[in-house]
Amino acid sequence: MTVDRWKRVQTLFAAALDLPAEARSAYLRDNAEDAGLRAEVASLLEAHATRGRLDRVADRLAAPNGTVSGHPTVLPERFRIVRRLGSGGMGVVYEAVDRNRDETVALKTLRSWDPAGIYRLKKEFRSLAEVAHRNLVTLYELIAHEHSWFYTMELIEGVTFLDYTRGGGASDLALLRAAFPQIVEGVMAIHEAGKLHRDLKPSNVLVTPAGRVVILDFGIAAELATSTGALQSVEEGVVGTVAYMAPEQVRGSALPASDWYALGVMLYEALTGRLPYTGTAWAIMVDKVARDPPSPNDVMPGLPSDLVSLCVDLLVRDPERRAGAEDVLGRLGASRSPPPPRSTPRLTRVGAPVFLGREAPLAELENAFLASRDGAPVSVYVHGTSGIGKSTLVQTFLDGLNRGARAVVLAGRCYARESVPYKAVDGIVDRLSQYLRSPGAADAGRLLPPDTLALERLFPVLGRVDAIAQMVRPDHDITSPLELRRCAFEALRDILRRICARQPLVVWVDDLQWADPDSVLLLETLLGPPGPPPMLFVATLRTEEIEAQPLLRSMLQRARSSRTREIQLGPLSPDQARQIVLEQVGQALSAAQGTVEAIVREAGGSPLLVEQLARYAATAPAQEGVAGVTLARALSARMARLPPEARVLLETLAVAGQPVNPVVARDAAGIAGDERPLLALLAAERLVRTTTTMDRLDLYHDRIRETLAAAIPPGQVAETHLRLARATERHGIDDPEALLEHYRAAGHPERAATHAARGAERAARALAFEQAARLYRAALELCDTTPDLDPVRLRIGLADALANSGRGAEAADAYLQAAERSAPGVGLDLRRQAAEQLMRCGHIDRGLAVMREVLSAVGLKLARSPKHALLRLVWRRARLRLRGLRFSEREESRVAADVLRRIDMCWAVAIGLARVDFIRAADFQSLNLLLSLRAGEPYRVARALAMEAALVALPGGSALQRAAGLVATTRALASACDARMRWRSDG
């Protein structure tokens, strides 16, 4: 079978699946070119119907030249398939258990593993992954596993729209009037997100037992107008289901009005029980362009006049005259909730678009673009806090470039809910594949280097490009994976370089904070030497994530050069905020200047809050006046439109005061079932966001947190903290610091103390000494209520943490406090450590006073004077010369504790006095070395030899040779000690 014939089989098979079983034979008879084609498609349909196995059908749909993989779907262990829910022309949907979350989801996977199929699956997910509405299915995660691609989404248990409204055979007008406005709201949400559905039909709309209407299946969704212009065009020609598509779709174009036409067909079918046009697919397309359908009343007399009139107006052939959006809701007597606010105001005056308050950053981006035309790449990292307008700034800049056709723009985005290889670059390569298929990339083959097939291995979507699909593939792949990746990276860089030779190029990665390590490596390869493409690279990311993400931090540090620029977006000035308020709501508030000033004051320079408050002020009751324009009132008004559980969840996050695991937040808020649809809705409303650190939830803005928290009664705060603590423990989340805060605020000091101590020990092991000290102090404050905790041990831990942090005086106080409550021998060691810390940090007099007490306890004394110290030093050096550095090694357990204590005292005095009294320090170092050699304990011998080497080297000259010998001996001894300690640990 040729590739063209194979593609024809796929097309016919996918279209036939969307038809009722009884209509498929007629469809194939009218559309298949020959009997052999009809037989092949019919065989596939039979296999699909009898086996219900995508895997086997996909095997038979594999392309003959090996460019398409027909392998079965391979899922990670995380998912367990429960049952098959249904299928369409593109993929199969299963019910599956997500073992990681112990929840049931819907899982959609591909029917055909060709590059175009992978591209459509990714496009379907990304088209509405960030759009949340109660009448749209919530999409969860896009996952690439081995050779398989799939995504998970909300599992909707329900019946199709037609079954719901005509379940008894006749139209149930009450159910129809309840359901149809919900479909309208869902479509409006799609359009407001800048998308078209293009395939609305009853089977793509489910209604739950509770009456919730949910729109599904965005497999052929398309974008409206965006910065990438031509790259967003419909590539497949006529798309959609013939019975429901609008006349303009038949001609190969689609508009928002096209979706309203599909709703008109659905309404017609719900009212009459039949479609407005019947016959073959070709006859239906011809009729739609040529004539109006019969009125529903002609088919089914006695229907309500308002629904008949609406149906007729939705089916008007001229899209300009077709009913839609607000008109539809108004005629149904329904009203909709206001749409969620945009993250940053984008306003238009007469003339060109103006991005208020961001003119200077826009100019910086323009200057960077001009600089990239000098033959070397320019990188711009735009960062700021959530909601400050980073993405809108770059989008505005790119809109300007596209209006003047000044550059090729390849824009991509990292998604938090994607497990896709190279996800920071995956969307860019998708756009690149579109560009290579577009008329603007005439003779695309000249843009492809020899290693392009290696790049296709990383990004199979490139197989959609004819010039790549036709490349001759080697019979055997003998290249190592590492070399293959290197070739792929170089191929992508070469393609971008060749594009730059023709036209200016801009590459934009949005939400870089979600990038994976492989993406960072690829981006660094693209932008680094030798010979990077002379393009403008723009990345947007959250400022607060830079420090939390080592990858981002290191990438920015390595990238900083004369060709790298940073733009940090800060708050708007009062004048800028004032202007946005007036532009946002017109001049209606200009007379109420106090209201405008209240909004500016309350927003604190946040574009997000400026717009939210302005919207609220424009709709708030007039009697509220200036005092009524507050964030608290605006939030209350918004939450009144949300599901009841939304307020509980938001208040839970406000009480938590820090990012929270989504499952913990769900349980603490008492939400039954899957929380993700609600979270998606709150994210779209700019009320919550996800942080990169452990994929946690947080409120979108600190002002939202403060406002919500201020209104919660104290008793409810304590209860919420307790629920958060118990949910955290129930899910086995190891976060002792969060548990400390929750249990302490809930009034459970004993549990709080236990977690504080555990957190302190963990922080100390991780060398986070400041955090350890803070947690040890918290444990000490609470330990009186917890008999299982030893205050002395906690205080020693605090002292150690402070000492390791370089806070010697505080560490000394903690050691002395612990010594007062310890046994004599332990207390002596602790006082010695206190003296050592005091002397090290410059508190010499106090340190010496403590040290004299300690030395006296072990039978040692400081020299009475410098002269006395010098005489003792000469005597001890003579003994050392006579004795030599020989020693018999003994384990620490075989040396008397008081001997070890005397050695440690000498070491502490020598170290403490070294910078202020060299003679006394050398005196005690000599005694330290003598006692250490006599004891033979390796660690103390090595320590003493190291200091001896430092003292010997001081005169310089010939002494350096002897010092070098001491250093070599010390190093060998230290290595032996280290090896012995590792052996004991392993044992």
PDB file of N, CA and C in Angstrom, residues 190-271:
ATOM      1  N   ILE A 190     -14.530  28.945  25.806  1.00  0.00           N
ATOM      2  CA  ILE A 190     -13.556  28.536  24.791  1.00  0.00           C
ATOM      3  C   ILE A 190     -13.151  29.732  23.939  1.00  0.00           C
ATOM      4  N   HIS A 191     -14.125  30.503  23.510  1.00  0.00           N
ATOM      5  CA  HIS A 191     -13.839  31.655  22.653  1.00  0.00           C
ATOM      6  C   HIS A 191     -13.059  32.731  23.403  1.00  0.00           C
ATOM      7  N   GLU A 192     -13.379  32.943  24.677  1.00  0.00           N
ATOM      8  CA  GLU A 192     -12.658  33.953  25.450  1.00  0.00           C
ATOM      9  C   GLU A 192     -11.209  33.553  25.681  1.00  0.00           C
ATOM     10  N   ALA A 193     -10.937  32.250  25.589  1.00  0.00           N
ATOM     11  CA  ALA A 193      -9.547  31.781  25.695  1.00  0.00           C
ATOM     12  C   ALA A 193      -8.820  31.892  24.364  1.00  0.00           C
ATOM     13  N   GLY A 194      -9.488  32.444  23.354  1.00  0.00           N
ATOM     14  CA  GLY A 194      -8.861  32.593  22.043  1.00  0.00           C
ATOM     15  C   GLY A 194      -8.872  31.322  21.226  1.00  0.00           C
ATOM     16  N   LYS A 195      -9.853  30.428  21.467  1.00  0.00           N
ATOM     17  CA  LYS A 195      -9.904  29.140  20.772  1.00  0.00           C
ATOM     18  C   LYS A 195     -11.244  28.949  20.076  1.00  0.00           C
ATOM     19  N   LEU A 196     -11.262  28.025  19.129  1.00  0.00           N
ATOM     20  CA  LEU A 196     -12.478  27.506  18.517  1.00  0.00           C
ATOM     21  C   LEU A 196     -12.540  26.014  18.799  1.00  0.00           C
ATOM     22  N   HIS A 197     -13.756  25.479  18.965  1.00  0.00           N
ATOM     23  CA  HIS A 197     -13.873  24.046  19.165  1.00  0.00           C
ATOM     24  C   HIS A 197     -13.881  23.318  17.829  1.00  0.00           C
ATOM     25  N   ARG A 198     -14.718  23.712  16.909  1.00  0.00           N
ATOM     26  CA  ARG A 198     -14.803  23.231  15.530  1.00  0.00           C
ATOM     27  C   ARG A 198     -15.407  21.836  15.378  1.00  0.00           C
ATOM     28  N   ASP A 199     -15.770  21.174  16.478  1.00  0.00           N
ATOM     29  CA  ASP A 199     -16.372  19.851  16.325  1.00  0.00           C
ATOM     30  C   ASP A 199     -17.419  19.609  17.405  1.00  0.00           C
ATOM     31  N   LEU A 200     -18.258  20.618  17.654  1.00  0.00           N
ATOM     32  CA  LEU A 200     -19.325  20.465  18.631  1.00  0.00           C
ATOM     33  C   LEU A 200     -20.424  19.576  18.047  1.00  0.00           C
ATOM     34  N   LYS A 201     -20.840  18.589  18.839  1.00  0.00           N
ATOM     35  CA  LYS A 201     -21.904  17.675  18.435  1.00  0.00           C
ATOM     36  C   LYS A 201     -22.395  16.964  19.693  1.00  0.00           C
ATOM     37  N   PRO A 202     -23.543  16.341  19.658  1.00  0.00           N
ATOM     38  CA  PRO A 202     -24.094  15.749  20.883  1.00  0.00           C
ATOM     39  C   PRO A 202     -23.171  14.772  21.582  1.00  0.00           C
ATOM     40  N   SER A 203     -22.411  13.982  20.819  1.00  0.00           N
ATOM     41  CA  SER A 203     -21.533  13.001  21.466  1.00  0.00           C
ATOM     42  C   SER A 203     -20.352  13.653  22.169  1.00  0.00           C
ATOM     43  N   ASN A 204     -20.077  14.907  21.867  1.00  0.00           N
ATOM     44  CA  ASN A 204     -18.992  15.639  22.533  1.00  0.00           C
ATOM     45  C   ASN A 204     -19.494  16.484  23.692  1.00  0.00           C
ATOM     46  N   VAL A 205     -20.743  16.321  24.066  1.00  0.00           N
ATOM     47  CA  VAL A 205     -21.321  17.053  25.196  1.00  0.00           C
ATOM     48  C   VAL A 205     -22.015  16.046  26.097  1.00  0.00           C
ATOM     49  N   LEU A 206     -21.520  15.903  27.317  1.00  0.00           N
ATOM     50  CA  LEU A 206     -22.122  14.986  28.283  1.00  0.00           C
ATOM     51  C   LEU A 206     -22.853  15.764  29.366  1.00  0.00           C
ATOM     52  N   VAL A 207     -23.872  15.127  29.921  1.00  0.00           N
ATOM     53  CA  VAL A 207     -24.629  15.724  31.021  1.00  0.00           C
ATOM     54  C   VAL A 207     -24.595  14.732  32.183  1.00  0.00           C
ATOM     55  N   THR A 208     -24.134  15.199  33.359  1.00  0.00           N
ATOM     56  CA  THR A 208     -24.025  14.331  34.526  1.00  0.00           C
ATOM     57  C   THR A 208     -25.395  14.142  35.173  1.00  0.00           C
ATOM     58  N   PRO A 209     -25.524  13.170  36.069  1.00  0.00           N
ATOM     59  CA  PRO A 209     -26.808  12.990  36.772  1.00  0.00           C
ATOM     60  C   PRO A 209     -27.249  14.235  37.531  1.00  0.00           C
ATOM     61  N   ALA A 210     -26.283  15.072  37.942  1.00  0.00           N
ATOM     62  CA  ALA A 210     -26.628  16.301  38.653  1.00  0.00           C
ATOM     63  C   ALA A 210     -27.037  17.429  37.715  1.00  0.00           C
ATOM     64  N   GLY A 211     -27.012  17.177  36.387  1.00  0.00           N
ATOM     65  CA  GLY A 211     -27.416  18.196  35.435  1.00  0.00           C
ATOM     66  C   GLY A 211     -26.307  19.101  34.965  1.00  0.00           C
ATOM     67  N   ARG A 212     -25.062  18.782  35.321  1.00  0.00           N
ATOM     68  CA  ARG A 212     -23.932  19.591  34.843  1.00  0.00           C
ATOM     69  C   ARG A 212     -23.607  19.199  33.402  1.00  0.00           C
ATOM     70  N   VAL A 213     -23.534  20.182  32.535  1.00  0.00           N
ATOM     71  CA  VAL A 213     -23.218  19.948  31.135  1.00  0.00           C
ATOM     72  C   VAL A 213     -21.720  20.165  30.926  1.00  0.00           C
ATOM     73  N   VAL A 214     -21.058  19.223  30.246  1.00  0.00           N
ATOM     74  CA  VAL A 214     -19.614  19.289  30.079  1.00  0.00           C
ATOM     75  C   VAL A 214     -19.268  19.057  28.603  1.00  0.00           C
ATOM     76  N   ILE A 215     -18.515  20.002  28.029  1.00  0.00           N
ATOM     77  CA  ILE A 215     -18.056  19.874  26.654  1.00  0.00           C
ATOM     78  C   ILE A 215     -16.735  19.117  26.641  1.00  0.00           C
ATOM     79  N   LEU A 216     -16.617  18.138  25.737  1.00  0.00           N
ATOM     80  CA  LEU A 216     -15.426  17.297  25.644  1.00  0.00           C
ATOM     81  C   LEU A 216     -14.765  17.462  24.278  1.00  0.00           C
ATOM     82  N   ASP A 217     -13.653  16.754  24.119  1.00  0.00           N
ATOM     83  CA  ASP A 217     -13.032  16.467  22.821  1.00  0.00           C
ATOM     84  C   ASP A 217     -12.666  17.723  22.045  1.00  0.00           C
ATOM     85  N   PHE A 218     -11.451  18.198  22.296  1.00  0.00           N
ATOM     86  CA  PHE A 218     -10.933  19.373  21.595  1.00  0.00           C
ATOM     87  C   PHE A 218      -9.887  18.966  20.565  1.00  0.00           C
ATOM     88  N   GLY A 219     -10.079  17.782  19.974  1.00  0.00           N
ATOM     89  CA  GLY A 219      -9.067  17.235  19.080  1.00  0.00           C
ATOM     90  C   GLY A 219      -8.775  18.085  17.875  1.00  0.00           C
ATOM     91  N   ILE A 220      -9.759  18.854  17.378  1.00  0.00           N
ATOM     92  CA  ILE A 220      -9.488  19.709  16.221  1.00  0.00           C
ATOM     93  C   ILE A 220      -9.720  21.162  16.577  1.00  0.00           C
ATOM     94  N   ALA A 221      -9.576  21.485  17.867  1.00  0.00           N
ATOM     95  CA  ALA A 221      -9.704  22.887  18.276  1.00  0.00           C
ATOM     96  C   ALA A 221      -8.643  23.723  17.586  1.00  0.00           C
ATOM     97  N   ALA A 222      -8.985  24.966  17.321  1.00  0.00           N
ATOM     98  CA  ALA A 222      -8.044  25.873  16.659  1.00  0.00           C
ATOM     99  C   ALA A 222      -7.991  27.174  17.417  1.00  0.00           C
ATOM    100  N   GLU A 223      -6.892  27.899  17.251  1.00  0.00           N
ATOM    101  CA  GLU A 223      -6.749  29.198  17.883  1.00  0.00           C
ATOM    102  C   GLU A 223      -7.313  30.279  16.983  1.00  0.00           C
ATOM    103  N   LEU A 224      -7.720  31.374  17.621  1.00  0.00           N
ATOM    104  CA  LEU A 224      -8.214  32.516  16.855  1.00  0.00           C
ATOM    105  C   LEU A 224      -7.026  33.308  16.353  1.00  0.00           C
ATOM    106  N   ALA A 225      -6.860  34.512  16.814  1.00  0.00           N
ATOM    107  CA  ALA A 225      -5.743  35.343  16.340  1.00  0.00           C
ATOM    108  C   ALA A 225      -4.734  35.480  17.452  1.00  0.00           C
ATOM    109  N   THR A 226      -3.481  35.073  17.219  1.00  0.00           N
ATOM    110  CA  THR A 226      -2.420  35.207  18.194  1.00  0.00           C
ATOM    111  C   THR A 226      -1.197  35.759  17.504  1.00  0.00           C
ATOM    112  N   SER A 227      -0.160  35.917  18.289  1.00  0.00           N
ATOM    113  CA  SER A 227       1.028  36.560  17.762  1.00  0.00           C
ATOM    114  C   SER A 227       1.694  35.776  16.663  1.00  0.00           C
ATOM    115  N   THR A 228       1.444  34.503  16.585  1.00  0.00           N
ATOM    116  CA  THR A 228       2.147  33.708  15.589  1.00  0.00           C
ATOM    117  C   THR A 228       1.410  33.617  14.267  1.00  0.00           C
ATOM    118  N   GLY A 229       0.312  34.306  14.152  1.00  0.00           N
ATOM    119  CA  GLY A 229      -0.347  34.503  12.889  1.00  0.00           C
ATOM    120  C   GLY A 229      -0.478  33.287  12.025  1.00  0.00           C
ATOM    121  N   ALA A 230       0.268  33.276  10.935  1.00  0.00           N
ATOM    122  CA  ALA A 230       0.117  32.228   9.924  1.00  0.00           C
ATOM    123  C   ALA A 230       0.400  30.847  10.463  1.00  0.00           C
ATOM    124  N   LEU A 231       1.212  30.758  11.499  1.00  0.00           N
ATOM    125  CA  LEU A 231       1.537  29.435  12.032  1.00  0.00           C
ATOM    126  C   LEU A 231       0.361  28.800  12.751  1.00  0.00           C
ATOM    127  N   GLN A 232      -0.708  29.583  12.980  1.00  0.00           N
ATOM    128  CA  GLN A 232      -1.879  29.040  13.656  1.00  0.00           C
ATOM    129  C   GLN A 232      -2.947  28.603  12.658  1.00  0.00           C
ATOM    130  N   SER A 233      -2.690  28.663  11.405  1.00  0.00           N
ATOM    131  CA  SER A 233      -3.717  28.382  10.409  1.00  0.00           C
ATOM    132  C   SER A 233      -4.150  26.930  10.451  1.00  0.00           C
ATOM    133  N   VAL A 234      -5.366  26.669   9.967  1.00  0.00           N
ATOM    134  CA  VAL A 234      -5.876  25.306   9.880  1.00  0.00           C
ATOM    135  C   VAL A 234      -5.107  24.571   8.794  1.00  0.00           C
ATOM    136  N   GLU A 235      -4.521  23.449   9.140  1.00  0.00           N
ATOM    137  CA  GLU A 235      -3.685  22.745   8.196  1.00  0.00           C
ATOM    138  C   GLU A 235      -4.418  21.605   7.506  1.00  0.00           C
ATOM    139  N   GLU A 236      -5.504  21.141   8.099  1.00  0.00           N
ATOM    140  CA  GLU A 236      -6.113  19.929   7.579  1.00  0.00           C
ATOM    141  C   GLU A 236      -7.195  20.198   6.546  1.00  0.00           C
ATOM    142  N   GLY A 237      -7.442  21.442   6.181  1.00  0.00           N
ATOM    143  CA  GLY A 237      -8.489  21.763   5.232  1.00  0.00           C
ATOM    144  C   GLY A 237      -9.845  21.710   5.896  1.00  0.00           C
ATOM    145  N   VAL A 238     -10.786  20.968   5.316  1.00  0.00           N
ATOM    146  CA  VAL A 238     -12.124  20.865   5.885  1.00  0.00           C
ATOM    147  C   VAL A 238     -12.063  19.929   7.090  1.00  0.00           C
ATOM    148  N   VAL A 239     -12.393  20.449   8.279  1.00  0.00           N
ATOM    149  CA  VAL A 239     -12.345  19.633   9.482  1.00  0.00           C
ATOM    150  C   VAL A 239     -13.659  19.748  10.213  1.00  0.00           C
ATOM    151  N   GLY A 240     -13.974  18.711  10.984  1.00  0.00           N
ATOM    152  CA  GLY A 240     -15.211  18.704  11.734  1.00  0.00           C
ATOM    153  C   GLY A 240     -16.071  17.537  11.297  1.00  0.00           C
ATOM    154  N   THR A 241     -17.242  17.428  11.897  1.00  0.00           N
ATOM    155  CA  THR A 241     -18.217  16.409  11.532  1.00  0.00           C
ATOM    156  C   THR A 241     -19.220  17.057  10.596  1.00  0.00           C
ATOM    157  N   VAL A 242     -19.372  16.477   9.405  1.00  0.00           N
ATOM    158  CA  VAL A 242     -20.122  17.135   8.332  1.00  0.00           C
ATOM    159  C   VAL A 242     -21.504  17.592   8.778  1.00  0.00           C
ATOM    160  N   ALA A 243     -22.217  16.753   9.526  1.00  0.00           N
ATOM    161  CA  ALA A 243     -23.596  17.082   9.891  1.00  0.00           C
ATOM    162  C   ALA A 243     -23.700  18.341  10.740  1.00  0.00           C
ATOM    163  N   TYR A 244     -22.619  18.679  11.457  1.00  0.00           N
ATOM    164  CA  TYR A 244     -22.693  19.790  12.410  1.00  0.00           C
ATOM    165  C   TYR A 244     -21.851  20.997  11.996  1.00  0.00           C
ATOM    166  N   MET A 245     -21.061  20.866  10.961  1.00  0.00           N
ATOM    167  CA  MET A 245     -20.186  21.970  10.603  1.00  0.00           C
ATOM    168  C   MET A 245     -20.952  23.063   9.870  1.00  0.00           C
ATOM    169  N   ALA A 246     -20.439  24.293  10.000  1.00  0.00           N
ATOM    170  CA  ALA A 246     -21.064  25.464   9.394  1.00  0.00           C
ATOM    171  C   ALA A 246     -20.710  25.546   7.918  1.00  0.00           C
ATOM    172  N   PRO A 247     -21.492  26.311   7.130  1.00  0.00           N
ATOM    173  CA  PRO A 247     -21.176  26.451   5.702  1.00  0.00           C
ATOM    174  C   PRO A 247     -19.768  26.969   5.445  1.00  0.00           C
ATOM    175  N   GLU A 248     -19.287  27.898   6.279  1.00  0.00           N
ATOM    176  CA  GLU A 248     -17.934  28.428   6.048  1.00  0.00           C
ATOM    177  C   GLU A 248     -16.867  27.366   6.316  1.00  0.00           C
ATOM    178  N   GLN A 249     -17.166  26.400   7.205  1.00  0.00           N
ATOM    179  CA  GLN A 249     -16.222  25.305   7.410  1.00  0.00           C
ATOM    180  C   GLN A 249     -16.134  24.416   6.178  1.00  0.00           C
ATOM    181  N   VAL A 250     -17.246  24.265   5.488  1.00  0.00           N
ATOM    182  CA  VAL A 250     -17.234  23.508   4.239  1.00  0.00           C
ATOM    183  C   VAL A 250     -16.274  24.151   3.246  1.00  0.00           C
ATOM    184  N   ARG A 251     -16.182  25.489   3.292  1.00  0.00           N
ATOM    185  CA  ARG A 251     -15.282  26.197   2.383  1.00  0.00           C
ATOM    186  C   ARG A 251     -13.843  26.203   2.894  1.00  0.00           C
ATOM    187  N   GLY A 252     -13.619  25.628   4.085  1.00  0.00           N
ATOM    188  CA  GLY A 252     -12.255  25.514   4.589  1.00  0.00           C
ATOM    189  C   GLY A 252     -11.856  26.572   5.588  1.00  0.00           C
ATOM    190  N   SER A 253     -12.796  27.378   6.088  1.00  0.00           N
ATOM    191  CA  SER A 253     -12.464  28.388   7.094  1.00  0.00           C
ATOM    192  C   SER A 253     -13.359  28.185   8.306  1.00  0.00           C
ATOM    193  N   ALA A 254     -12.952  28.746   9.437  1.00  0.00           N
ATOM    194  CA  ALA A 254     -13.733  28.607  10.665  1.00  0.00           C
ATOM    195  C   ALA A 254     -13.671  29.901  11.452  1.00  0.00           C
ATOM    196  N   LEU A 255     -14.795  30.257  12.068  1.00  0.00           N
ATOM    197  CA  LEU A 255     -14.928  31.479  12.843  1.00  0.00           C
ATOM    198  C   LEU A 255     -15.607  31.131  14.163  1.00  0.00           C
ATOM    199  N   PRO A 256     -15.609  32.044  15.134  1.00  0.00           N
ATOM    200  CA  PRO A 256     -16.416  31.774  16.337  1.00  0.00           C
ATOM    201  C   PRO A 256     -17.865  31.460  15.994  1.00  0.00           C
ATOM    202  N   ALA A 257     -18.381  32.119  14.958  1.00  0.00           N
ATOM    203  CA  ALA A 257     -19.761  31.854  14.555  1.00  0.00           C
ATOM    204  C   ALA A 257     -19.964  30.409  14.118  1.00  0.00           C
ATOM    205  N   SER A 258     -18.882  29.728  13.708  1.00  0.00           N
ATOM    206  CA  SER A 258     -19.003  28.327  13.281  1.00  0.00           C
ATOM    207  C   SER A 258     -19.430  27.439  14.445  1.00  0.00           C
ATOM    208  N   ASP A 259     -18.911  27.719  15.620  1.00  0.00           N
ATOM    209  CA  ASP A 259     -19.317  26.936  16.788  1.00  0.00           C
ATOM    210  C   ASP A 259     -20.782  27.199  17.131  1.00  0.00           C
ATOM    211  N   TRP A 260     -21.247  28.438  16.935  1.00  0.00           N
ATOM    212  CA  TRP A 260     -22.659  28.725  17.220  1.00  0.00           C
ATOM    213  C   TRP A 260     -23.565  28.016  16.219  1.00  0.00           C
ATOM    214  N   TYR A 261     -23.107  27.849  14.998  1.00  0.00           N
ATOM    215  CA  TYR A 261     -23.888  27.082  14.013  1.00  0.00           C
ATOM    216  C   TYR A 261     -24.040  25.636  14.494  1.00  0.00           C
ATOM    217  N   ALA A 262     -22.948  25.045  14.982  1.00  0.00           N
ATOM    218  CA  ALA A 262     -23.011  23.662  15.472  1.00  0.00           C
ATOM    219  C   ALA A 262     -24.018  23.545  16.613  1.00  0.00           C
ATOM    220  N   LEU A 263     -24.063  24.559  17.473  1.00  0.00           N
ATOM    221  CA  LEU A 263     -25.049  24.540  18.551  1.00  0.00           C
ATOM    222  C   LEU A 263     -26.465  24.618  17.985  1.00  0.00           C
ATOM    223  N   GLY A 264     -26.606  25.370  16.878  1.00  0.00           N
ATOM    224  CA  GLY A 264     -27.916  25.428  16.235  1.00  0.00           C
ATOM    225  C   GLY A 264     -28.354  24.060  15.725  1.00  0.00           C
ATOM    226  N   VAL A 265     -27.420  23.297  15.151  1.00  0.00           N
ATOM    227  CA  VAL A 265     -27.747  21.953  14.691  1.00  0.00           C
ATOM    228  C   VAL A 265     -28.137  21.068  15.874  1.00  0.00           C
ATOM    229  N   MET A 266     -27.403  21.177  16.972  1.00  0.00           N
ATOM    230  CA  MET A 266     -27.719  20.383  18.156  1.00  0.00           C
ATOM    231  C   MET A 266     -29.098  20.739  18.713  1.00  0.00           C
ATOM    232  N   LEU A 267     -29.409  22.029  18.729  1.00  0.00           N
ATOM    233  CA  LEU A 267     -30.731  22.450  19.199  1.00  0.00           C
ATOM    234  C   LEU A 267     -31.816  21.921  18.266  1.00  0.00           C
ATOM    235  N   TYR A 268     -31.582  21.995  16.961  1.00  0.00           N
ATOM    236  CA  TYR A 268     -32.525  21.477  15.958  1.00  0.00           C
ATOM    237  C   TYR A 268     -32.793  19.997  16.208  1.00  0.00           C
ATOM    238  N   GLU A 269     -31.710  19.243  16.424  1.00  0.00           N
ATOM    239  CA  GLU A 269     -31.842  17.807  16.636  1.00  0.00           C
ATOM    240  C   GLU A 269     -32.562  17.501  17.940  1.00  0.00           C
ATOM    241  N   ALA A 270     -32.280  18.311  18.992  1.00  0.00           N
ATOM    242  CA  ALA A 270     -32.948  18.092  20.275  1.00  0.00           C
ATOM    243  C   ALA A 270     -34.447  18.390  20.172  1.00  0.00           C
ATOM    244  N   LEU A 271     -34.812  19.374  19.346  1.00  0.00           N
ATOM    245  CA  LEU A 271     -36.218  19.732  19.204  1.00  0.00           C
ATOM    246  C   LEU A 271     -36.977  18.764  18.313  1.00  0.00           C
TER     247      LEU A 271
END
